[in-house]
Amino acid sequence: MSVPEPIYFGPAHSPLFGWFHPAKSGQQIRSGLVICNPFGYEEICVHRSVLAFANAAAASGIPTLRFNYFGSGDSADSDPDADLLGQWVLSVHQAVDELKLRTGISRVNLLGIRLGATLAALAGAERTDISGYVAIAPVVQGRLYMRELKVLGNTSYPSAQQGVQPEAGIEAGGFVLRDETVRVLSKVDLRKLTSKPADRALLIKRDDMPESFDWSQELGRLGTLAQSVDWPGYSEMMATDPVYSKIPHQIVRDVIGTLHTWSDDQNRAISGDVQQIEKVPAQHKTVQMAPGVVETPVQLNTGRSTLFAVLTQPIQRDADAAPKQPSVGVIMINSGAVYHIGQSRMWVEFSRKWAAAGITCLRLDISGIGDSTLRPENEENVAYPTNALLDVEVGVKYLHGLIGNEECHLMGLCAGATHSFKYALIGQHLKSITLINPATFYWKRGIVFDLRVKANPADGSEAASKLKIFTWGPWRKLLTGKLDYRYLFRVLSLRLWTYIQPEVATLARMLRCPLNEDMVADIQKIHRSGTTMRVIFAQGEHGITLLRNYCGRKMAMLLNQGQMHVDYVENADHTFTSLDARKRLLKLLEGNTFNRSV
């Protein structure tokens, strides 16, 4: 299989980031493929699926480029108050031009998912070199899509909406569209295109709701040979959380087959003679992403996988002065299965702001998540892989090689917080760890969070606050034989352990009996190593109860002696979905984490 290459392209003052997947060596190249992402949280959910599309296409002989639009992913930031639709369509044009430049091909196929399919259609209608167009659940009417985003913003995260309204536009799933973009997007209607987006089109319908109309008929009137299909896999790919997202293998296989059918037909119609093309080699380079800030794609070998990270650094301003090693560095670890941009792209926002203040940041994907390859012994999109600490160690050693051993900080949200805590128990030379909304401190292989009882309530489950075993309903089911006895026993035993665990731990410490999960001893160990431990909770997080249960009567002592620091953010949910909550989180991090003004 060909090895994908991280690249920057587009204007030097505002570069786009992407991955070029060259065709398998020795294969004849007929056409290429550009993949257009959906918007916002949907893009995070489908990230590994987009990677699967690109890998499959390249392995079959189709060079592929997947990329981030302006203001998204790892690409340069854009003016949020501008018309982003126009900038995103321009991004598609630049991606097509880049793929043609790197490969020498003359014809390109576009594959778009949701809003990405819309952008691909708009760009394709302005070009004459698009031979094929694949649209997965395309957004045909922008007005209906804006309505959908408004519903998502109003209902998905009620705990983060307690009287806090977005500054302007629409805020959905942690991503913001300002008024101008909302206005322009609302006017989009692909049924009114006056030019065809491609010679051929494949429209893949949603499998989670019926389509209101068949857009293929309008495409046919424009001269596009269009086909609509019902292939399963969309809903599983677009899961509500990226950790549950599944690659739609049937769709991937059938899309690649369709692209080859189109290519074969086209070449028979022309001459059937396909030329061997020498591709332009991709370059790993450092680019300026913001005033005083440069970024570099980094690939780290673990021996069992290749980790991907983005290094964000301050620019050396005085060219005549001897270069100085930066003294402060931060590693940001995946939150769950969200790739290295972070929830709502906040790792990108934070790292670029901090780099402008002189702090080096590394946004790291652990194995099997984001753009890091999978260890053979693991599975994809696993938030708590068994080898996570080995991956973190590789990242820490790399950062220490850049900044020395002066001040290295480790930071993570949810699962990333757990990995940070566990690494601090075995790692060295950490100035601080910042644990943001840890769902558990002691994850064990085999523990599965489900919708009824998400493991032990003392391990961060929200189920403890939702179980209603002391109401008449469950007992009525028990008496009528409709309640699972094993489930009831599990609930009762977990509830009981939640109450007695702190006292058992206290007694064990008094008797000097070793504990497998001794939070107090572990916090003290981290403190003795010279590492500051900070924990940040959204107000009302069950992790607060988790921490109190583990520490018991020692909690006040740990706080008073400065062995641990705990802060709270009001009106925020688990992933700091609202823009207002992220701003307050950023302010808290800057005030407490670094020994300098940012």
mmCIF file of N, CA and C in Angstrom, residues 279-388:
data_model
loop_
_atom_site.group_PDB
_atom_site.id
_atom_site.type_symbol
_atom_site.label_atom_id
_atom_site.label_comp_id
_atom_site.label_asym_id
_atom_site.label_seq_id
_atom_site.Cartn_x
_atom_site.Cartn_y
_atom_site.Cartn_z
ATOM 1 N N LYS A 279 4.810 11.428 -10.455
ATOM 2 C CA LYS A 279 4.206 12.377 -9.520
ATOM 3 C C LYS A 279 5.253 13.320 -8.951
ATOM 4 N N VAL A 280 4.807 14.501 -8.575
ATOM 5 C CA VAL A 280 5.663 15.456 -7.881
ATOM 6 C C VAL A 280 5.747 15.037 -6.417
ATOM 7 N N PRO A 281 6.955 14.854 -5.866
ATOM 8 C CA PRO A 281 7.043 14.391 -4.478
ATOM 9 C C PRO A 281 6.500 15.411 -3.492
ATOM 10 N N ALA A 282 5.754 14.922 -2.519
ATOM 11 C CA ALA A 282 5.250 15.798 -1.458
ATOM 12 C C ALA A 282 6.384 16.182 -0.531
ATOM 13 N N GLN A 283 6.246 17.290 0.130
ATOM 14 C CA GLN A 283 7.303 17.779 1.011
ATOM 15 C C GLN A 283 6.754 18.022 2.409
ATOM 16 N N HIS A 284 7.492 17.549 3.405
ATOM 17 C CA HIS A 284 7.177 17.896 4.776
ATOM 18 C C HIS A 284 7.812 19.258 5.033
ATOM 19 N N LYS A 285 7.020 20.248 5.219
ATOM 20 C CA LYS A 285 7.611 21.569 5.404
ATOM 21 C C LYS A 285 6.917 22.298 6.539
ATOM 22 N N THR A 286 7.616 23.294 7.013
ATOM 23 C CA THR A 286 7.072 24.153 8.054
ATOM 24 C C THR A 286 6.452 25.372 7.404
ATOM 25 N N VAL A 287 5.230 25.709 7.812
ATOM 26 C CA VAL A 287 4.553 26.863 7.224
ATOM 27 C C VAL A 287 4.101 27.803 8.338
ATOM 28 N N GLN A 288 3.965 29.062 7.969
ATOM 29 C CA GLN A 288 3.453 30.041 8.919
ATOM 30 C C GLN A 288 1.934 29.986 8.914
ATOM 31 N N MET A 289 1.364 29.770 10.119
ATOM 32 C CA MET A 289 -0.085 29.626 10.240
ATOM 33 C C MET A 289 -0.761 30.864 10.822
ATOM 34 N N ALA A 290 0.013 31.686 11.503
ATOM 35 C CA ALA A 290 -0.521 32.892 12.128
ATOM 36 C C ALA A 290 0.670 33.797 12.416
ATOM 37 N N PRO A 291 0.447 35.060 12.710
ATOM 38 C CA PRO A 291 1.574 35.933 13.041
ATOM 39 C C PRO A 291 2.398 35.361 14.202
ATOM 40 N N GLY A 292 3.670 35.111 13.944
ATOM 41 C CA GLY A 292 4.557 34.601 14.986
ATOM 42 C C GLY A 292 4.436 33.114 15.241
ATOM 43 N N VAL A 293 3.682 32.384 14.391
ATOM 44 C CA VAL A 293 3.412 30.966 14.645
ATOM 45 C C VAL A 293 3.684 30.148 13.390
ATOM 46 N N VAL A 294 4.433 29.049 13.536
ATOM 47 C CA VAL A 294 4.646 28.114 12.434
ATOM 48 C C VAL A 294 4.204 26.721 12.864
ATOM 49 N N GLU A 295 3.823 25.910 11.876
ATOM 50 C CA GLU A 295 3.412 24.536 12.167
ATOM 51 C C GLU A 295 4.124 23.562 11.241
ATOM 52 N N THR A 296 4.356 22.360 11.776
ATOM 53 C CA THR A 296 5.056 21.320 11.048
ATOM 54 C C THR A 296 4.372 19.980 11.296
ATOM 55 N N PRO A 297 4.059 19.220 10.243
ATOM 56 C CA PRO A 297 3.545 17.866 10.469
ATOM 57 C C PRO A 297 4.668 16.958 10.940
ATOM 58 N N VAL A 298 4.370 16.112 11.925
ATOM 59 C CA VAL A 298 5.385 15.260 12.549
ATOM 60 C C VAL A 298 4.882 13.823 12.531
ATOM 61 N N GLN A 299 5.742 12.893 12.144
ATOM 62 C CA GLN A 299 5.426 11.477 12.186
ATOM 63 C C GLN A 299 6.468 10.765 13.038
ATOM 64 N N LEU A 300 6.002 10.045 14.059
ATOM 65 C CA LEU A 300 6.871 9.422 15.055
ATOM 66 C C LEU A 300 6.689 7.912 15.014
ATOM 67 N N ASN A 301 7.788 7.200 14.948
ATOM 68 C CA ASN A 301 7.756 5.744 14.858
ATOM 69 C C ASN A 301 7.789 5.126 16.247
ATOM 70 N N THR A 302 6.788 4.298 16.567
ATOM 71 C CA THR A 302 6.761 3.612 17.862
ATOM 72 C C THR A 302 7.352 2.210 17.775
ATOM 73 N N GLY A 303 7.642 1.759 16.562
ATOM 74 C CA GLY A 303 8.064 0.384 16.374
ATOM 75 C C GLY A 303 6.911 -0.523 15.994
ATOM 76 N N ARG A 304 5.689 -0.140 16.384
ATOM 77 C CA ARG A 304 4.489 -0.913 16.059
ATOM 78 C C ARG A 304 3.466 -0.080 15.299
ATOM 79 N N SER A 305 3.689 1.211 15.250
ATOM 80 C CA SER A 305 2.777 2.106 14.550
ATOM 81 C C SER A 305 3.511 3.408 14.268
ATOM 82 N N THR A 306 2.874 4.250 13.469
ATOM 83 C CA THR A 306 3.404 5.587 13.201
ATOM 84 C C THR A 306 2.429 6.608 13.752
ATOM 85 N N LEU A 307 2.903 7.403 14.705
ATOM 86 C CA LEU A 307 2.060 8.426 15.311
ATOM 87 C C LEU A 307 2.133 9.703 14.486
ATOM 88 N N PHE A 308 0.996 10.363 14.361
ATOM 89 C CA PHE A 308 0.988 11.657 13.692
ATOM 90 C C PHE A 308 0.701 12.750 14.711
ATOM 91 N N ALA A 309 1.385 13.870 14.528
ATOM 92 C CA ALA A 309 1.174 15.024 15.396
ATOM 93 C C ALA A 309 1.428 16.287 14.595
ATOM 94 N N VAL A 310 0.912 17.381 15.072
ATOM 95 C CA VAL A 310 1.199 18.694 14.500
ATOM 96 C C VAL A 310 1.950 19.501 15.547
ATOM 97 N N LEU A 311 3.131 19.973 15.157
ATOM 98 C CA LEU A 311 3.976 20.779 16.046
ATOM 99 C C LEU A 311 3.719 22.248 15.766
ATOM 100 N N THR A 312 3.306 22.982 16.776
ATOM 101 C CA THR A 312 3.028 24.413 16.664
ATOM 102 C C THR A 312 4.062 25.158 17.492
ATOM 103 N N GLN A 313 4.836 26.047 16.845
ATOM 104 C CA GLN A 313 5.968 26.690 17.505
ATOM 105 C C GLN A 313 5.961 28.200 17.291
ATOM 106 N N PRO A 314 6.588 28.912 18.217
ATOM 107 C CA PRO A 314 6.799 30.351 18.001
ATOM 108 C C PRO A 314 7.917 30.567 16.987
ATOM 109 N N ILE A 315 7.840 31.629 16.223
ATOM 110 C CA ILE A 315 8.871 31.962 15.244
ATOM 111 C C ILE A 315 10.041 32.620 15.950
ATOM 112 N N GLN A 316 11.253 32.230 15.552
ATOM 113 C CA GLN A 316 12.464 32.884 16.051
ATOM 114 C C GLN A 316 12.547 34.265 15.405
ATOM 115 N N ARG A 317 12.275 35.299 16.158
ATOM 116 C CA ARG A 317 12.118 36.633 15.583
ATOM 117 C C ARG A 317 13.444 37.286 15.195
ATOM 118 N N ASP A 318 14.494 37.079 15.985
ATOM 119 C CA ASP A 318 15.776 37.726 15.723
ATOM 120 C C ASP A 318 16.655 36.778 14.918
ATOM 121 N N ALA A 319 16.781 37.025 13.628
ATOM 122 C CA ALA A 319 17.527 36.106 12.771
ATOM 123 C C ALA A 319 19.013 36.117 13.072
ATOM 124 N N ASP A 320 19.532 37.217 13.603
ATOM 125 C CA ASP A 320 20.968 37.323 13.870
ATOM 126 C C ASP A 320 21.366 36.687 15.197
ATOM 127 N N ALA A 321 20.420 36.538 16.084
ATOM 128 C CA ALA A 321 20.732 35.979 17.403
ATOM 129 C C ALA A 321 20.873 34.469 17.312
ATOM 130 N N ALA A 322 21.646 33.916 18.236
ATOM 131 C CA ALA A 322 21.799 32.461 18.289
ATOM 132 C C ALA A 322 20.456 31.845 18.637
ATOM 133 N N PRO A 323 20.089 30.760 17.965
ATOM 134 C CA PRO A 323 18.787 30.144 18.267
ATOM 135 C C PRO A 323 18.721 29.652 19.702
ATOM 136 N N LYS A 324 17.578 29.866 20.306
ATOM 137 C CA LYS A 324 17.376 29.455 21.693
ATOM 138 C C LYS A 324 16.344 28.336 21.757
ATOM 139 N N GLN A 325 16.615 27.389 22.630
ATOM 140 C CA GLN A 325 15.631 26.331 22.828
ATOM 141 C C GLN A 325 14.413 26.884 23.552
ATOM 142 N N PRO A 326 13.219 26.647 23.046
ATOM 143 C CA PRO A 326 12.032 27.057 23.816
ATOM 144 C C PRO A 326 12.006 26.302 25.129
ATOM 145 N N SER A 327 11.562 26.947 26.161
ATOM 146 C CA SER A 327 11.630 26.342 27.491
ATOM 147 C C SER A 327 10.308 25.757 27.954
ATOM 148 N N VAL A 328 9.227 26.032 27.244
ATOM 149 C CA VAL A 328 7.921 25.558 27.665
ATOM 150 C C VAL A 328 7.266 24.800 26.520
ATOM 151 N N GLY A 329 6.759 23.598 26.827
ATOM 152 C CA GLY A 329 6.083 22.812 25.812
ATOM 153 C C GLY A 329 4.851 22.133 26.370
ATOM 154 N N VAL A 330 3.852 21.930 25.527
ATOM 155 C CA VAL A 330 2.590 21.309 25.936
ATOM 156 C C VAL A 330 2.246 20.212 24.946
ATOM 157 N N ILE A 331 1.876 19.032 25.450
ATOM 158 C CA ILE A 331 1.373 17.954 24.611
ATOM 159 C C ILE A 331 -0.123 17.813 24.858
ATOM 160 N N MET A 332 -0.889 17.851 23.793
ATOM 161 C CA MET A 332 -2.338 17.730 23.872
ATOM 162 C C MET A 332 -2.731 16.359 23.321
ATOM 163 N N ILE A 333 -3.420 15.552 24.136
ATOM 164 C CA ILE A 333 -3.747 14.185 23.786
ATOM 165 C C ILE A 333 -5.212 14.099 23.376
ATOM 166 N N ASN A 334 -5.506 13.100 22.547
ATOM 167 C CA ASN A 334 -6.879 12.905 22.064
ATOM 168 C C ASN A 334 -7.896 12.860 23.198
ATOM 169 N N SER A 335 -9.034 13.484 22.967
ATOM 170 C CA SER A 335 -10.183 13.319 23.852
ATOM 171 C C SER A 335 -11.089 12.281 23.233
ATOM 172 N N GLY A 336 -11.146 11.104 23.846
ATOM 173 C CA GLY A 336 -11.893 10.009 23.244
ATOM 174 C C GLY A 336 -11.275 9.625 21.918
ATOM 175 N N ALA A 337 -12.108 9.525 20.868
ATOM 176 C CA ALA A 337 -11.606 9.193 19.536
ATOM 177 C C ALA A 337 -11.577 10.416 18.626
ATOM 178 N N VAL A 338 -11.634 11.603 19.208
ATOM 179 C CA VAL A 338 -11.541 12.838 18.430
ATOM 180 C C VAL A 338 -10.094 13.022 17.977
ATOM 181 N N TYR A 339 -9.882 13.285 16.692
ATOM 182 C CA TYR A 339 -8.499 13.400 16.234
ATOM 183 C C TYR A 339 -7.848 14.674 16.751
ATOM 184 N N HIS A 340 -6.593 14.883 16.399
ATOM 185 C CA HIS A 340 -5.727 15.803 17.125
ATOM 186 C C HIS A 340 -6.147 17.270 17.112
ATOM 187 N N ILE A 341 -7.176 17.657 16.372
ATOM 188 C CA ILE A 341 -7.624 19.051 16.431
ATOM 189 C C ILE A 341 -8.366 19.330 17.732
ATOM 190 N N GLY A 342 -8.809 18.276 18.434
ATOM 191 C CA GLY A 342 -9.506 18.452 19.704
ATOM 192 C C GLY A 342 -10.992 18.695 19.523
ATOM 193 N N GLN A 343 -11.727 18.541 20.627
ATOM 194 C CA GLN A 343 -13.163 18.811 20.594
ATOM 195 C C GLN A 343 -13.418 20.229 20.110
ATOM 196 N N SER A 344 -14.298 20.344 19.121
ATOM 197 C CA SER A 344 -14.680 21.649 18.574
ATOM 198 C C SER A 344 -13.472 22.419 18.053
ATOM 199 N N ARG A 345 -12.390 21.680 17.710
ATOM 200 C CA ARG A 345 -11.142 22.254 17.182
ATOM 201 C C ARG A 345 -10.410 23.106 18.220
ATOM 202 N N MET A 346 -10.659 22.858 19.516
ATOM 203 C CA MET A 346 -10.081 23.754 20.510
ATOM 204 C C MET A 346 -8.576 23.549 20.693
ATOM 205 N N TRP A 347 -8.043 22.323 20.419
ATOM 206 C CA TRP A 347 -6.595 22.160 20.537
ATOM 207 C C TRP A 347 -5.871 23.039 19.510
ATOM 208 N N VAL A 348 -6.451 23.197 18.325
ATOM 209 C CA VAL A 348 -5.857 24.067 17.309
ATOM 210 C C VAL A 348 -5.876 25.509 17.787
ATOM 211 N N GLU A 349 -7.024 25.939 18.266
ATOM 212 C CA GLU A 349 -7.163 27.319 18.745
ATOM 213 C C GLU A 349 -6.198 27.596 19.891
ATOM 214 N N PHE A 350 -6.162 26.698 20.871
ATOM 215 C CA PHE A 350 -5.314 26.919 22.036
ATOM 216 C C PHE A 350 -3.835 26.918 21.648
ATOM 217 N N SER A 351 -3.424 25.935 20.849
ATOM 218 C CA SER A 351 -1.995 25.799 20.540
ATOM 219 C C SER A 351 -1.470 26.994 19.750
ATOM 220 N N ARG A 352 -2.259 27.514 18.816
ATOM 221 C CA ARG A 352 -1.794 28.664 18.040
ATOM 222 C C ARG A 352 -1.729 29.930 18.890
ATOM 223 N N LYS A 353 -2.655 30.072 19.794
ATOM 224 C CA LYS A 353 -2.620 31.230 20.690
ATOM 225 C C LYS A 353 -1.415 31.140 21.625
ATOM 226 N N TRP A 354 -1.157 29.950 22.146
ATOM 227 C CA TRP A 354 -0.038 29.789 23.075
ATOM 228 C C TRP A 354 1.304 29.889 22.367
ATOM 229 N N ALA A 355 1.401 29.383 21.137
ATOM 230 C CA ALA A 355 2.655 29.484 20.389
ATOM 231 C C ALA A 355 3.005 30.941 20.125
ATOM 232 N N ALA A 356 1.996 31.778 19.877
ATOM 233 C CA ALA A 356 2.246 33.198 19.666
ATOM 234 C C ALA A 356 2.843 33.843 20.911
ATOM 235 N N ALA A 357 2.621 33.207 22.078
ATOM 236 C CA ALA A 357 3.174 33.713 23.338
ATOM 237 C C ALA A 357 4.475 33.011 23.709
ATOM 238 N N GLY A 358 5.006 32.158 22.820
ATOM 239 C CA GLY A 358 6.305 31.550 23.059
ATOM 240 C C GLY A 358 6.281 30.119 23.540
ATOM 241 N N ILE A 359 5.131 29.471 23.504
ATOM 242 C CA ILE A 359 5.004 28.106 24.022
ATOM 243 C C ILE A 359 4.907 27.123 22.850
ATOM 244 N N THR A 360 5.710 26.059 22.896
ATOM 245 C CA THR A 360 5.679 25.023 21.862
ATOM 246 C C THR A 360 4.599 24.004 22.199
ATOM 247 N N CYS A 361 3.765 23.665 21.213
ATOM 248 C CA CYS A 361 2.649 22.751 21.447
ATOM 249 C C CYS A 361 2.706 21.588 20.460
ATOM 250 N N LEU A 362 2.307 20.408 20.930
ATOM 251 C CA LEU A 362 2.256 19.212 20.097
ATOM 252 C C LEU A 362 0.878 18.584 20.223
ATOM 253 N N ARG A 363 0.122 18.596 19.117
ATOM 254 C CA ARG A 363 -1.191 17.966 19.087
ATOM 255 C C ARG A 363 -1.008 16.534 18.586
ATOM 256 N N LEU A 364 -1.226 15.554 19.456
ATOM 257 C CA LEU A 364 -0.812 14.176 19.201
ATOM 258 C C LEU A 364 -1.998 13.238 19.044
ATOM 259 N N ASP A 365 -1.942 12.407 18.002
ATOM 260 C CA ASP A 365 -2.876 11.291 17.846
ATOM 261 C C ASP A 365 -2.220 10.022 18.379
ATOM 262 N N ILE A 366 -2.882 9.318 19.299
ATOM 263 C CA ILE A 366 -2.367 8.029 19.708
ATOM 264 C C ILE A 366 -2.760 6.977 18.677
ATOM 265 N N SER A 367 -2.155 5.818 18.738
ATOM 266 C CA SER A 367 -2.320 4.793 17.705
ATOM 267 C C SER A 367 -3.798 4.443 17.474
ATOM 268 N N GLY A 368 -4.178 4.358 16.203
ATOM 269 C CA GLY A 368 -5.532 3.951 15.858
ATOM 270 C C GLY A 368 -6.561 5.042 15.917
ATOM 271 N N ILE A 369 -6.135 6.273 16.229
ATOM 272 C CA ILE A 369 -7.044 7.416 16.292
ATOM 273 C C ILE A 369 -6.520 8.492 15.351
ATOM 274 N N GLY A 370 -7.434 9.195 14.722
ATOM 275 C CA GLY A 370 -7.029 10.294 13.850
ATOM 276 C C GLY A 370 -6.183 9.808 12.692
ATOM 277 N N ASP A 371 -4.990 10.378 12.559
ATOM 278 C CA ASP A 371 -4.106 10.056 11.439
ATOM 279 C C ASP A 371 -2.928 9.186 11.857
ATOM 280 N N SER A 372 -2.959 8.642 13.060
ATOM 281 C CA SER A 372 -1.933 7.687 13.477
ATOM 282 C C SER A 372 -2.337 6.291 13.025
ATOM 283 N N THR A 373 -1.351 5.508 12.607
ATOM 284 C CA THR A 373 -1.665 4.158 12.153
ATOM 285 C C THR A 373 -2.002 3.270 13.340
ATOM 286 N N LEU A 374 -2.591 2.144 13.031
ATOM 287 C CA LEU A 374 -3.098 1.234 14.055
ATOM 288 C C LEU A 374 -2.023 0.234 14.457
ATOM 289 N N ARG A 375 -1.832 0.040 15.758
ATOM 290 C CA ARG A 375 -0.978 -1.056 16.210
ATOM 291 C C ARG A 375 -1.670 -2.370 15.849
ATOM 292 N N PRO A 376 -0.916 -3.369 15.416
ATOM 293 C CA PRO A 376 -1.545 -4.626 14.988
ATOM 294 C C PRO A 376 -2.410 -5.273 16.059
ATOM 295 N N GLU A 377 -2.074 -5.057 17.340
ATOM 296 C CA GLU A 377 -2.793 -5.723 18.412
ATOM 297 C C GLU A 377 -4.023 -4.937 18.878
ATOM 298 N N ASN A 378 -4.253 -3.756 18.322
ATOM 299 C CA ASN A 378 -5.350 -2.914 18.785
ATOM 300 C C ASN A 378 -6.452 -2.796 17.739
ATOM 301 N N GLU A 379 -7.526 -2.081 18.113
ATOM 302 C CA GLU A 379 -8.627 -1.788 17.212
ATOM 303 C C GLU A 379 -8.697 -0.286 16.984
ATOM 304 N N GLU A 380 -9.379 0.106 15.891
ATOM 305 C CA GLU A 380 -9.505 1.519 15.566
ATOM 306 C C GLU A 380 -10.477 2.209 16.510
ATOM 307 N N ASN A 381 -10.247 3.526 16.657
ATOM 308 C CA ASN A 381 -11.178 4.401 17.377
ATOM 309 C C ASN A 381 -11.431 3.952 18.809
ATOM 310 N N VAL A 382 -10.442 3.358 19.453
ATOM 311 C CA VAL A 382 -10.576 2.944 20.846
ATOM 312 C C VAL A 382 -10.021 4.057 21.728
ATOM 313 N N ALA A 383 -10.848 4.568 22.614
ATOM 314 C CA ALA A 383 -10.439 5.707 23.436
ATOM 315 C C ALA A 383 -9.394 5.341 24.479
ATOM 316 N N TYR A 384 -9.420 4.084 24.943
ATOM 317 C CA TYR A 384 -8.482 3.641 25.972
ATOM 318 C C TYR A 384 -7.690 2.428 25.466
ATOM 319 N N PRO A 385 -6.854 2.587 24.442
ATOM 320 C CA PRO A 385 -6.084 1.439 23.943
ATOM 321 C C PRO A 385 -5.042 1.009 24.971
ATOM 322 N N THR A 386 -4.678 -0.261 24.923
ATOM 323 C CA THR A 386 -3.761 -0.807 25.930
ATOM 324 C C THR A 386 -2.378 -0.188 25.860
ATOM 325 N N ASN A 387 -1.988 0.318 24.696
ATOM 326 C CA ASN A 387 -0.638 0.847 24.536
ATOM 327 C C ASN A 387 -0.586 2.368 24.522
ATOM 328 N N ALA A 388 -1.615 3.009 25.044
ATOM 329 C CA ALA A 388 -1.678 4.465 24.989
ATOM 330 C C ALA A 388 -0.487 5.117 25.683
#
